[in-house]
PDB file of C-alpha atoms in Angstrom:
ATOM      1  CA  MET P 654      -7.423  40.651  25.450  1.00  0.00           C
ATOM      2  CA  VAL P 655      -5.938  41.589  22.203  1.00  0.00           C
ATOM      3  CA  ARG P 656      -2.512  39.429  23.134  1.00  0.00           C
ATOM      4  CA  THR P 657      -4.766  36.402  24.629  1.00  0.00           C
ATOM      5  CA  LEU P 658      -7.067  36.730  20.894  1.00  0.00           C
ATOM      6  CA  ARG P 659      -3.852  36.889  18.805  1.00  0.00           C
ATOM      7  CA  ALA P 660      -2.429  33.756  20.666  1.00  0.00           C
ATOM      8  CA  ALA P 661      -5.893  31.788  20.378  1.00  0.00           C
ATOM      9  CA  VAL P 662      -5.431  32.389  16.608  1.00  0.00           C
ATOM     10  CA  ALA P 663      -1.797  31.122  16.253  1.00  0.00           C
ATOM     11  CA  VAL P 664      -2.736  28.108  17.820  1.00  0.00           C
ATOM     12  CA  ALA P 665      -5.894  27.863  15.733  1.00  0.00           C
ATOM     13  CA  ALA P 666      -3.801  28.460  12.768  1.00  0.00           C
ATOM     14  CA  THR P 667      -1.164  26.112  13.924  1.00  0.00           C
ATOM     15  CA  THR P 668      -3.624  23.346  14.534  1.00  0.00           C
ATOM     16  CA  VAL P 669      -5.067  23.784  10.911  1.00  0.00           C
ATOM     17  CA  ALA P 670      -2.141  23.662   9.131  1.00  0.00           C
ATOM     18  CA  THR P 671      -0.654  20.466  11.200  1.00  0.00           C
ATOM     19  CA  LEU P 672      -4.061  19.072  10.495  1.00  0.00           C
ATOM     20  CA  ALA P 673      -3.495  19.936   6.690  1.00  0.00           C
ATOM     21  CA  VAL P 674      -0.080  18.512   6.740  1.00  0.00           C
ATOM     22  CA  THR P 675      -1.301  15.248   8.550  1.00  0.00           C
ATOM     23  CA  LEU P 676      -4.203  14.913   5.784  1.00  0.00           C
ATOM     24  CA  VAL P 677      -1.789  15.340   2.776  1.00  0.00           C
ATOM     25  CA  ALA P 678       0.706  12.594   4.184  1.00  0.00           C
ATOM     26  CA  SER P 679      -1.736  10.104   4.779  1.00  0.00           C
ATOM     27  CA  PRO P 680      -1.921   7.602   2.310  1.00  0.00           C
ATOM     28  CA  ALA P 681      -4.615   6.525   0.550  1.00  0.00           C
ATOM     29  CA  GLN P 682      -5.383   2.775   1.442  1.00  0.00           C
ATOM     30  CA  ALA P 683      -8.205   1.861  -0.691  1.00  0.00           C
ATOM     31  CA  THR P 684      -9.159  -1.796  -1.044  1.00  0.00           C
ATOM     32  CA  PRO P 685     -10.841  -3.600  -3.508  1.00  0.00           C
ATOM     33  CA  PRO P 686     -14.001  -5.233  -2.756  1.00  0.00           C
ATOM     34  CA  ASN P 687     -15.129  -8.721  -1.576  1.00  0.00           C
ATOM     35  CA  ILE P 688     -11.794 -10.031  -0.039  1.00  0.00           C
ATOM     36  CA  PRO P 689     -13.177 -13.194   2.576  1.00  0.00           C
ATOM     37  CA  SER P 690     -12.343 -13.165   6.071  1.00  0.00           C
ATOM     38  CA  TYR P 691      -9.824 -15.705   7.332  1.00  0.00           C
ATOM     39  CA  SER P 692     -11.861 -18.327   8.011  1.00  0.00           C
ATOM     40  CA  THR P 693     -14.077 -17.897   4.923  1.00  0.00           C
ATOM     41  CA  ALA P 694     -10.865 -17.715   2.866  1.00  0.00           C
ATOM     42  CA  LEU P 695      -9.540 -21.022   4.884  1.00  0.00           C
ATOM     43  CA  SER P 696     -12.687 -22.884   3.713  1.00  0.00           C
ATOM     44  CA  ARG P 697     -12.643 -21.470   0.384  1.00  0.00           C
ATOM     45  CA  LEU P 698      -8.729 -22.961  -0.265  1.00  0.00           C
ATOM     46  CA  ASN P 699      -9.800 -25.931   1.120  1.00  0.00           C
ATOM     47  CA  SER P 700     -12.545 -26.861  -1.682  1.00  0.00           C
ATOM     48  CA  LEU P 701     -10.617 -25.613  -4.671  1.00  0.00           C
ATOM     49  CA  THR P 702      -9.688 -28.619  -6.810  1.00  0.00           C
ATOM     50  CA  VAL P 703      -5.688 -29.199  -6.480  1.00  0.00           C
ATOM     51  CA  ALA P 704      -3.800 -30.052  -9.778  1.00  0.00           C
ATOM     52  CA  ALA P 705      -1.090 -29.542 -11.852  1.00  0.00           C
ATOM     53  CA  GLU P 706      -1.064 -26.495 -14.085  1.00  0.00           C
ATOM     54  CA  SER P 707      -1.144 -27.002 -17.885  1.00  0.00           C
ATOM     55  CA  HIS P 708      -1.402 -25.312 -21.279  1.00  0.00           C
ATOM     56  CA  HIS P 709       1.298 -22.929 -19.932  1.00  0.00           C
ATOM     57  CA  SER P 710       2.718 -22.850 -23.576  1.00  0.00           C
ATOM     58  CA  THR P 711      -0.490 -21.928 -25.191  1.00  0.00           C
ATOM     59  CA  TYR P 712      -1.230 -18.752 -23.177  1.00  0.00           C
ATOM     60  CA  ASN P 713      -1.386 -15.390 -24.741  1.00  0.00           C
ATOM     61  CA  ARG P 714      -1.835 -12.273 -22.896  1.00  0.00           C
ATOM     62  CA  ASP P 715      -3.878 -11.162 -26.085  1.00  0.00           C
ATOM     63  CA  LEU P 716      -6.346 -13.668 -25.317  1.00  0.00           C
ATOM     64  CA  PHE P 717      -7.522 -11.910 -21.952  1.00  0.00           C
ATOM     65  CA  PRO P 718      -8.718  -8.306 -23.851  1.00  0.00           C
ATOM     66  CA  HIS P 719      -8.172  -5.495 -21.658  1.00  0.00           C
ATOM     67  CA  TRP P 720      -8.479  -2.511 -20.793  1.00  0.00           C
ATOM     68  CA  ILE P 721     -11.678  -2.113 -22.253  1.00  0.00           C
ATOM     69  CA  THR P 722     -14.071   0.872 -21.945  1.00  0.00           C
ATOM     70  CA  ILE P 723     -16.109   0.920 -18.599  1.00  0.00           C
ATOM     71  CA  THR P 724     -17.778   4.226 -18.518  1.00  0.00           C
ATOM     72  CA  GLY P 725     -17.497   7.398 -20.838  1.00  0.00           C
ATOM     73  CA  SER P 726     -13.992   7.377 -22.206  1.00  0.00           C
ATOM     74  CA  CYS P 727     -12.660   5.667 -18.301  1.00  0.00           C
ATOM     75  CA  ASN P 728     -10.986   2.099 -19.114  1.00  0.00           C
ATOM     76  CA  THR P 729     -10.506  -0.351 -16.318  1.00  0.00           C
ATOM     77  CA  ARG P 730      -6.663   1.057 -15.621  1.00  0.00           C
ATOM     78  CA  GLU P 731      -8.074   4.411 -15.196  1.00  0.00           C
ATOM     79  CA  GLN P 732     -11.090   3.288 -13.214  1.00  0.00           C
ATOM     80  CA  VAL P 733      -8.717   1.212 -10.930  1.00  0.00           C
ATOM     81  CA  LEU P 734      -6.769   4.333 -10.358  1.00  0.00           C
ATOM     82  CA  LYS P 735      -9.692   6.817  -9.326  1.00  0.00           C
ATOM     83  CA  ARG P 736     -11.060   4.049  -7.190  1.00  0.00           C
ATOM     84  CA  ASP P 737      -7.952   3.275  -5.301  1.00  0.00           C
ATOM     85  CA  GLY P 738      -6.362   6.679  -5.327  1.00  0.00           C
ATOM     86  CA  THR P 739      -6.763  10.004  -3.066  1.00  0.00           C
ATOM     87  CA  SER P 740      -7.253  13.167  -4.994  1.00  0.00           C
ATOM     88  CA  VAL P 741      -7.595  11.947  -8.019  1.00  0.00           C
ATOM     89  CA  VAL P 742      -7.742  14.227 -10.875  1.00  0.00           C
ATOM     90  CA  VAL P 743      -8.063  13.095 -14.391  1.00  0.00           C
ATOM     91  CA  ASP P 744      -8.383  14.996 -17.926  1.00  0.00           C
ATOM     92  CA  SER P 745     -10.758  14.734 -20.475  1.00  0.00           C
ATOM     93  CA  SER P 746      -9.806  11.250 -21.865  1.00  0.00           C
ATOM     94  CA  CYS P 747      -9.969  10.229 -18.234  1.00  0.00           C
ATOM     95  CA  ALA P 748      -6.336   9.985 -17.517  1.00  0.00           C
ATOM     96  CA  ALA P 749      -5.364  10.929 -14.083  1.00  0.00           C
ATOM     97  CA  THR P 750      -3.059  13.830 -14.160  1.00  0.00           C
ATOM     98  CA  SER P 751      -2.506  14.096 -10.309  1.00  0.00           C
ATOM     99  CA  GLY P 752      -3.405  11.969  -7.057  1.00  0.00           C
ATOM    100  CA  ARG P 753      -1.665   9.815  -4.410  1.00  0.00           C
ATOM    101  CA  TRP P 754      -1.240   6.232  -4.689  1.00  0.00           C
ATOM    102  CA  TYR P 755      -0.642   3.807  -1.943  1.00  0.00           C
ATOM    103  CA  SER P 756       0.572   0.628  -2.870  1.00  0.00           C
ATOM    104  CA  PRO P 757      -0.210  -2.454  -0.295  1.00  0.00           C
ATOM    105  CA  TYR P 758       2.446  -4.636  -1.643  1.00  0.00           C
ATOM    106  CA  ASP P 759       5.482  -2.586  -0.702  1.00  0.00           C
ATOM    107  CA  GLY P 760       3.738   0.459   1.533  1.00  0.00           C
ATOM    108  CA  ALA P 761       4.929   2.765  -1.109  1.00  0.00           C
ATOM    109  CA  THR P 762       2.966   6.222  -1.921  1.00  0.00           C
ATOM    110  CA  TRP P 763       3.324   7.727  -5.204  1.00  0.00           C
ATOM    111  CA  SER P 764       2.046  10.910  -6.548  1.00  0.00           C
ATOM    112  CA  ALA P 765       2.503  10.561 -10.304  1.00  0.00           C
ATOM    113  CA  ALA P 766       0.038   7.560 -12.023  1.00  0.00           C
ATOM    114  CA  SER P 767       3.382   6.535 -14.389  1.00  0.00           C
ATOM    115  CA  ASP P 768       4.433   5.153 -10.998  1.00  0.00           C
ATOM    116  CA  VAL P 769       1.437   2.494 -10.309  1.00  0.00           C
ATOM    117  CA  ASP P 770       0.858  -0.806 -12.676  1.00  0.00           C
ATOM    118  CA  ILE P 771      -2.820  -2.226 -12.162  1.00  0.00           C
ATOM    119  CA  ASP P 772      -1.780  -5.605 -11.105  1.00  0.00           C
ATOM    120  CA  HIS P 773      -4.131  -9.225 -11.575  1.00  0.00           C
ATOM    121  CA  MET P 774      -3.990 -10.389  -8.310  1.00  0.00           C
ATOM    122  CA  VAL P 775      -3.890 -13.721 -10.168  1.00  0.00           C
ATOM    123  CA  PRO P 776      -2.012 -13.481 -12.915  1.00  0.00           C
ATOM    124  CA  LEU P 777      -3.512 -13.611 -16.387  1.00  0.00           C
ATOM    125  CA  ALA P 778      -0.896 -16.510 -17.308  1.00  0.00           C
ATOM    126  CA  GLU P 779      -1.472 -18.226 -13.983  1.00  0.00           C
ATOM    127  CA  ALA P 780      -5.413 -18.235 -14.289  1.00  0.00           C
ATOM    128  CA  TRP P 781      -4.789 -19.767 -17.898  1.00  0.00           C
ATOM    129  CA  SER P 782      -2.606 -22.475 -16.528  1.00  0.00           C
ATOM    130  CA  SER P 783      -5.185 -22.871 -13.960  1.00  0.00           C
ATOM    131  CA  GLY P 784      -8.210 -23.521 -16.333  1.00  0.00           C
ATOM    132  CA  ALA P 785      -8.784 -20.172 -17.780  1.00  0.00           C
ATOM    133  CA  TRP P 786      -7.587 -21.841 -20.992  1.00  0.00           C
ATOM    134  CA  ALA P 787     -10.891 -23.490 -21.231  1.00  0.00           C
ATOM    135  CA  TRP P 788     -12.552 -20.446 -20.978  1.00  0.00           C
ATOM    136  CA  THR P 789     -14.370 -18.293 -23.808  1.00  0.00           C
ATOM    137  CA  THR P 790     -12.916 -15.073 -24.635  1.00  0.00           C
ATOM    138  CA  SER P 791     -16.050 -13.198 -23.384  1.00  0.00           C
ATOM    139  CA  ARG P 792     -15.450 -14.724 -19.659  1.00  0.00           C
ATOM    140  CA  ARG P 793     -11.322 -14.065 -19.989  1.00  0.00           C
ATOM    141  CA  GLN P 794     -12.480 -10.568 -21.143  1.00  0.00           C
ATOM    142  CA  THR P 795     -14.376 -10.483 -17.756  1.00  0.00           C
ATOM    143  CA  TYR P 796     -11.865 -12.012 -15.679  1.00  0.00           C
ATOM    144  CA  ALA P 797      -9.192  -9.215 -16.899  1.00  0.00           C
ATOM    145  CA  ASN P 798     -11.226  -6.485 -15.980  1.00  0.00           C
ATOM    146  CA  ASP P 799     -12.987  -7.486 -12.956  1.00  0.00           C
ATOM    147  CA  LEU P 800     -13.853  -4.580 -10.795  1.00  0.00           C
ATOM    148  CA  GLY P 801     -16.199  -6.500  -8.470  1.00  0.00           C
ATOM    149  CA  GLY P 802     -13.735  -8.213  -6.496  1.00  0.00           C
ATOM    150  CA  PRO P 803     -10.418  -8.453  -5.281  1.00  0.00           C
ATOM    151  CA  GLU P 804      -8.147  -8.870  -9.015  1.00  0.00           C
ATOM    152  CA  LEU P 805      -7.425  -5.485  -9.640  1.00  0.00           C
ATOM    153  CA  TRP P 806      -4.785  -3.669  -7.709  1.00  0.00           C
ATOM    154  CA  ALA P 807      -3.042  -0.764  -7.967  1.00  0.00           C
ATOM    155  CA  VAL P 808       0.783  -0.923  -6.846  1.00  0.00           C
ATOM    156  CA  THR P 809       4.097   0.170  -7.361  1.00  0.00           C
ATOM    157  CA  ASP P 810       5.100  -0.603 -10.747  1.00  0.00           C
ATOM    158  CA  ASN P 811       8.313  -2.488 -10.492  1.00  0.00           C
ATOM    159  CA  VAL P 812       7.178  -4.590  -7.496  1.00  0.00           C
ATOM    160  CA  ASN P 813       4.356  -5.479  -9.876  1.00  0.00           C
ATOM    161  CA  GLN P 814       6.722  -6.129 -12.778  1.00  0.00           C
ATOM    162  CA  SER P 815       8.771  -8.415  -9.864  1.00  0.00           C
ATOM    163  CA  LYS P 816       5.800 -10.300  -9.143  1.00  0.00           C
ATOM    164  CA  SER P 817       5.468 -11.122 -12.812  1.00  0.00           C
ATOM    165  CA  ASP P 818       3.232 -14.432 -13.512  1.00  0.00           C
ATOM    166  CA  GLN P 819       4.167 -15.897 -10.268  1.00  0.00           C
ATOM    167  CA  ASP P 820       1.841 -17.430  -7.570  1.00  0.00           C
ATOM    168  CA  PRO P 821       2.583 -17.376  -3.526  1.00  0.00           C
ATOM    169  CA  ALA P 822       4.806 -20.585  -3.887  1.00  0.00           C
ATOM    170  CA  THR P 823       7.579 -18.352  -5.541  1.00  0.00           C
ATOM    171  CA  TRP P 824       6.657 -14.861  -5.110  1.00  0.00           C
ATOM    172  CA  GLN P 825       4.841 -12.625  -2.166  1.00  0.00           C
ATOM    173  CA  PRO P 826       4.436  -9.684  -1.153  1.00  0.00           C
ATOM    174  CA  PRO P 827       7.750  -7.694   0.362  1.00  0.00           C
ATOM    175  CA  LEU P 828       5.488  -5.968   2.681  1.00  0.00           C
ATOM    176  CA  SER P 829       4.858  -8.860   5.048  1.00  0.00           C
ATOM    177  CA  SER P 830       2.078  -7.554   6.725  1.00  0.00           C
ATOM    178  CA  PHE P 831      -0.170  -7.590   4.223  1.00  0.00           C
ATOM    179  CA  ARG P 832       0.435 -11.518   3.149  1.00  0.00           C
ATOM    180  CA  CYS P 833      -2.716 -12.679   4.739  1.00  0.00           C
ATOM    181  CA  THR P 834      -5.050  -9.895   3.188  1.00  0.00           C
ATOM    182  CA  TYR P 835      -2.731 -10.941  -0.371  1.00  0.00           C
ATOM    183  CA  ALA P 836      -3.588 -14.683   0.221  1.00  0.00           C
ATOM    184  CA  ARG P 837      -7.448 -13.882   1.266  1.00  0.00           C
ATOM    185  CA  ALA P 838      -7.799 -12.227  -1.678  1.00  0.00           C
ATOM    186  CA  TRP P 839      -5.986 -14.817  -4.241  1.00  0.00           C
ATOM    187  CA  ILE P 840      -7.807 -17.410  -2.966  1.00  0.00           C
ATOM    188  CA  GLN P 841     -10.922 -15.197  -3.495  1.00  0.00           C
ATOM    189  CA  VAL P 842     -10.322 -15.154  -6.894  1.00  0.00           C
ATOM    190  CA  LYS P 843      -9.423 -18.892  -7.801  1.00  0.00           C
ATOM    191  CA  TYR P 844     -12.720 -19.413  -5.862  1.00  0.00           C
ATOM    192  CA  TYR P 845     -14.918 -17.403  -7.422  1.00  0.00           C
ATOM    193  CA  TYR P 846     -13.622 -18.179 -11.063  1.00  0.00           C
ATOM    194  CA  GLY P 847     -13.510 -22.187 -10.127  1.00  0.00           C
ATOM    195  CA  LEU P 848      -9.811 -22.204 -10.803  1.00  0.00           C
ATOM    196  CA  THR P 849      -7.544 -24.790  -9.568  1.00  0.00           C
ATOM    197  CA  VAL P 850      -4.153 -24.648  -7.006  1.00  0.00           C
ATOM    198  CA  ASP P 851      -0.924 -26.924  -7.544  1.00  0.00           C
ATOM    199  CA  SER P 852      -0.042 -28.394  -4.282  1.00  0.00           C
ATOM    200  CA  ALA P 853       2.797 -26.084  -3.510  1.00  0.00           C
ATOM    201  CA  GLU P 854       0.574 -22.715  -4.287  1.00  0.00           C
ATOM    202  CA  LYS P 855      -1.914 -24.333  -1.538  1.00  0.00           C
ATOM    203  CA  SER P 856       1.089 -25.082   0.837  1.00  0.00           C
ATOM    204  CA  ALA P 857       2.326 -21.273   0.485  1.00  0.00           C
ATOM    205  CA  LEU P 858      -1.216 -20.336   0.949  1.00  0.00           C
ATOM    206  CA  ASN P 859      -1.888 -21.973   3.994  1.00  0.00           C
ATOM    207  CA  GLY P 860       1.462 -20.629   5.162  1.00  0.00           C
ATOM    208  CA  MET P 861       0.366 -16.811   4.324  1.00  0.00           C
ATOM    209  CA  LEU P 862      -2.805 -17.579   6.326  1.00  0.00           C
ATOM    210  CA  ALA P 863      -1.049 -18.235   9.802  1.00  0.00           C
ATOM    211  CA  THR P 864       0.216 -14.692   9.545  1.00  0.00           C
ATOM    212  CA  CYS P 865      -3.549 -13.552   9.842  1.00  0.00           C
TER     213      CYS P 865
END
């Protein structure tokens, strides 16, 4: 009886330990809100105005004020880190001191916030050349700090840096299985803000949607 009880306890302990390891090993895969379905994204892509980009020479990143305070001492970057991470711990100034972040662009998982950038799905320079040059500073601030749509993503820093201000005609996520989601998110941002697409960009987005 004692031997049987000890065996049961050992099995239970092993199960708990295995479960704990599994829980720790599973990456966070939080997704920003309001990503449209394939059919909605395709419809919205076809409704976008196709036009050549313009005004690129007048772009200045400072024309899109960010990161702004969202609540308490937390700014937009810190809010995204909390939203998209697992077991995120922050200090009194809202800086993330620990946690885990899964980067959907490349499939990597990070445990240091310093390894994570907050990417603008449609880069600020791309938005500027697609119509944001005509916006007010207030609207550009709203755009640069938008938590209500799929504009802000926590991703591997050097992947974000390799993307820079490129559109899908010249840069797509290295993780090919994410390209469907990437295209749907990109289209939603352009649609919501009434931005244009150029012909090469639209062609690339159609190709990415074909992987859905």
